[in-house]
Amino acid sequence: MAARAGRAAGRSVALTAAVAGEFPDFPPYAGQHDGTIPHLTVAHGNVEDARRAAAELQARLRSGPAVRAVCDTVSLFENSSGRWREMHVFELARPS
C-alpha cells in the first residue's frame, strides 16, 4: 500500500507542478511553502472536530482497500465576493 501511495503522491505533485507552471503568478499555497504535500482536507468545525474527523478518516482508510481515482478536470474557484464560485473547469489529458 505504501508503494501505491508513493506513486499516487508523485502524480499529484506532478499535476500540481503542471498547473502551477501554467499559472506562475499563482503558486500553490500562495508561495508560502516549499514543495507540495498531497492532502485532502476533511473537516468542519473547531480543532477538536478536526482531530476526531482525522482519526476516523485514518481508521477507515486503514481498514479499507486502497483508494483509486482518476482526475480528468481541475476546477478554478474564486471568492472575491465572499461566496465561492466556480470560474472555469480545465479538462485534463487522459492517460494513454
PDB file of C-alpha atoms in Angstrom:
ATOM      1  CA  MET A   1       0.000   0.000   0.000  1.00  0.00           C
ATOM      2  CA  ALA A   2       2.847   2.411   0.750  1.00  0.00           C
ATOM      3  CA  ALA A   3       4.270   1.929  -2.758  1.00  0.00           C
ATOM      4  CA  ARG A   4       0.912   2.725  -4.314  1.00  0.00           C
ATOM      5  CA  ALA A   5       0.547   5.796  -2.112  1.00  0.00           C
ATOM      6  CA  GLY A   6       4.037   6.930  -3.179  1.00  0.00           C
ATOM      7  CA  ARG A   7       3.218   6.671  -6.884  1.00  0.00           C
ATOM      8  CA  ALA A   8      -0.119   8.426  -6.382  1.00  0.00           C
ATOM      9  CA  ALA A   9       1.573  11.175  -4.386  1.00  0.00           C
ATOM     10  CA  GLY A  10       4.127  11.629  -7.168  1.00  0.00           C
ATOM     11  CA  ARG A  11       1.385  12.016  -9.753  1.00  0.00           C
ATOM     12  CA  SER A  12      -0.426  14.510  -7.547  1.00  0.00           C
ATOM     13  CA  VAL A  13       2.758  16.544  -7.058  1.00  0.00           C
ATOM     14  CA  ALA A  14       3.381  16.438 -10.829  1.00  0.00           C
ATOM     15  CA  LEU A  15      -0.174  17.633 -11.504  1.00  0.00           C
ATOM     16  CA  THR A  16       0.237  20.496  -9.018  1.00  0.00           C
ATOM     17  CA  ALA A  17       3.540  21.481 -10.649  1.00  0.00           C
ATOM     18  CA  ALA A  18       1.973  21.397 -14.119  1.00  0.00           C
ATOM     19  CA  VAL A  19      -0.954  23.595 -13.070  1.00  0.00           C
ATOM     20  CA  ALA A  20       1.428  25.981 -11.260  1.00  0.00           C
ATOM     21  CA  GLY A  21       3.576  26.112 -14.401  1.00  0.00           C
ATOM     22  CA  GLU A  22       0.579  27.298 -16.401  1.00  0.00           C
ATOM     23  CA  PHE A  23      -0.263  29.955 -13.793  1.00  0.00           C
ATOM     24  CA  PRO A  24       3.109  31.180 -12.451  1.00  0.00           C
ATOM     25  CA  ASP A  25       1.536  34.254 -10.837  1.00  0.00           C
ATOM     26  CA  PHE A  26      -0.499  31.946  -8.589  1.00  0.00           C
ATOM     27  CA  PRO A  27       1.849  29.433  -6.941  1.00  0.00           C
ATOM     28  CA  PRO A  28       0.475  26.696  -4.685  1.00  0.00           C
ATOM     29  CA  TYR A  29      -0.185  27.877  -1.135  1.00  0.00           C
ATOM     30  CA  ALA A  30       0.475  31.456  -2.335  1.00  0.00           C
ATOM     31  CA  GLY A  31       4.178  30.573  -2.389  1.00  0.00           C
ATOM     32  CA  GLN A  32       4.304  30.315   1.419  1.00  0.00           C
ATOM     33  CA  HIS A  33       5.568  26.709   1.463  1.00  0.00           C
ATOM     34  CA  ASP A  34       8.363  24.885  -0.314  1.00  0.00           C
ATOM     35  CA  GLY A  35       7.168  21.832  -2.168  1.00  0.00           C
ATOM     36  CA  THR A  36       3.776  20.155  -2.315  1.00  0.00           C
ATOM     37  CA  ILE A  37       2.383  17.599   0.096  1.00  0.00           C
ATOM     38  CA  PRO A  38      -0.719  15.973  -1.413  1.00  0.00           C
ATOM     39  CA  HIS A  39      -3.597  16.010   1.042  1.00  0.00           C
ATOM     40  CA  LEU A  40      -7.360  16.012   1.353  1.00  0.00           C
ATOM     41  CA  THR A  41      -8.986  18.396   3.806  1.00  0.00           C
ATOM     42  CA  VAL A  42     -11.865  16.674   5.597  1.00  0.00           C
ATOM     43  CA  ALA A  43     -13.177  18.710   8.497  1.00  0.00           C
ATOM     44  CA  HIS A  44     -15.724  21.278   9.507  1.00  0.00           C
ATOM     45  CA  GLY A  45     -15.861  22.975  12.873  1.00  0.00           C
ATOM     46  CA  ASN A  46     -13.330  23.529  15.606  1.00  0.00           C
ATOM     47  CA  VAL A  47      -9.926  21.923  16.254  1.00  0.00           C
ATOM     48  CA  GLU A  48     -11.368  19.054  18.285  1.00  0.00           C
ATOM     49  CA  ASP A  49     -13.867  18.272  15.490  1.00  0.00           C
ATOM     50  CA  ALA A  50     -10.953  18.253  13.031  1.00  0.00           C
ATOM     51  CA  ARG A  51      -8.958  15.855  15.238  1.00  0.00           C
ATOM     52  CA  ARG A  52     -11.911  13.469  15.536  1.00  0.00           C
ATOM     53  CA  ALA A  53     -12.526  13.628  11.760  1.00  0.00           C
ATOM     54  CA  ALA A  54      -8.830  12.933  11.074  1.00  0.00           C
ATOM     55  CA  ALA A  55      -8.802   9.933  13.430  1.00  0.00           C
ATOM     56  CA  GLU A  56     -11.970   8.495  11.880  1.00  0.00           C
ATOM     57  CA  LEU A  57     -10.696   9.029   8.333  1.00  0.00           C
ATOM     58  CA  GLN A  58      -7.365   7.399   9.170  1.00  0.00           C
ATOM     59  CA  ALA A  59      -9.102   4.375  10.701  1.00  0.00           C
ATOM     60  CA  ARG A  60     -11.408   3.961   7.712  1.00  0.00           C
ATOM     61  CA  LEU A  61      -8.569   4.285   5.202  1.00  0.00           C
ATOM     62  CA  ARG A  62      -6.507   1.677   7.055  1.00  0.00           C
ATOM     63  CA  SER A  63      -9.388  -0.799   7.196  1.00  0.00           C
ATOM     64  CA  GLY A  64     -10.467  -0.493   3.560  1.00  0.00           C
ATOM     65  CA  PRO A  65      -8.948  -1.131   0.158  1.00  0.00           C
ATOM     66  CA  ALA A  66      -6.525   1.329  -1.456  1.00  0.00           C
ATOM     67  CA  VAL A  67      -8.199   4.479  -2.750  1.00  0.00           C
ATOM     68  CA  ARG A  68      -8.029   4.680  -6.542  1.00  0.00           C
ATOM     69  CA  ALA A  69      -9.136   7.696  -8.531  1.00  0.00           C
ATOM     70  CA  VAL A  70      -8.751   9.387 -11.893  1.00  0.00           C
ATOM     71  CA  CYS A  71      -8.690  13.158 -12.180  1.00  0.00           C
ATOM     72  CA  ASP A  72      -9.892  14.381 -15.575  1.00  0.00           C
ATOM     73  CA  THR A  73     -10.638  18.018 -14.683  1.00  0.00           C
ATOM     74  CA  VAL A  74      -9.321  20.769 -12.425  1.00  0.00           C
ATOM     75  CA  SER A  75     -11.733  23.496 -11.319  1.00  0.00           C
ATOM     76  CA  LEU A  76     -10.748  27.073 -10.571  1.00  0.00           C
ATOM     77  CA  PHE A  77     -12.805  28.685  -7.784  1.00  0.00           C
ATOM     78  CA  GLU A  78     -12.708  32.271  -6.568  1.00  0.00           C
ATOM     79  CA  ASN A  79     -14.086  34.086  -3.533  1.00  0.00           C
ATOM     80  CA  SER A  80     -13.694  37.828  -4.184  1.00  0.00           C
ATOM     81  CA  SER A  81     -17.392  38.414  -3.440  1.00  0.00           C
ATOM     82  CA  GLY A  82     -17.334  36.433  -0.186  1.00  0.00           C
ATOM     83  CA  ARG A  83     -19.037  33.475  -1.893  1.00  0.00           C
ATOM     84  CA  TRP A  84     -17.098  30.692  -3.581  1.00  0.00           C
ATOM     85  CA  ARG A  85     -17.938  30.208  -7.240  1.00  0.00           C
ATOM     86  CA  GLU A  86     -16.526  28.046  -9.959  1.00  0.00           C
ATOM     87  CA  MET A  87     -14.903  30.227 -12.596  1.00  0.00           C
ATOM     88  CA  HIS A  88     -13.557  27.624 -15.013  1.00  0.00           C
ATOM     89  CA  VAL A  89     -13.145  23.892 -15.478  1.00  0.00           C
ATOM     90  CA  PHE A  90      -9.911  22.736 -17.140  1.00  0.00           C
ATOM     91  CA  GLU A  91     -10.097  19.425 -18.994  1.00  0.00           C
ATOM     92  CA  LEU A  92      -7.014  17.246 -18.447  1.00  0.00           C
ATOM     93  CA  ALA A  93      -5.491  14.819 -20.898  1.00  0.00           C
ATOM     94  CA  ARG A  94      -6.466  11.225 -20.241  1.00  0.00           C
ATOM     95  CA  PRO A  95      -3.664   8.724 -19.655  1.00  0.00           C
ATOM     96  CA  SER A  96      -2.952   6.581 -22.673  1.00  0.00           C
TER      97      SER A  96
END
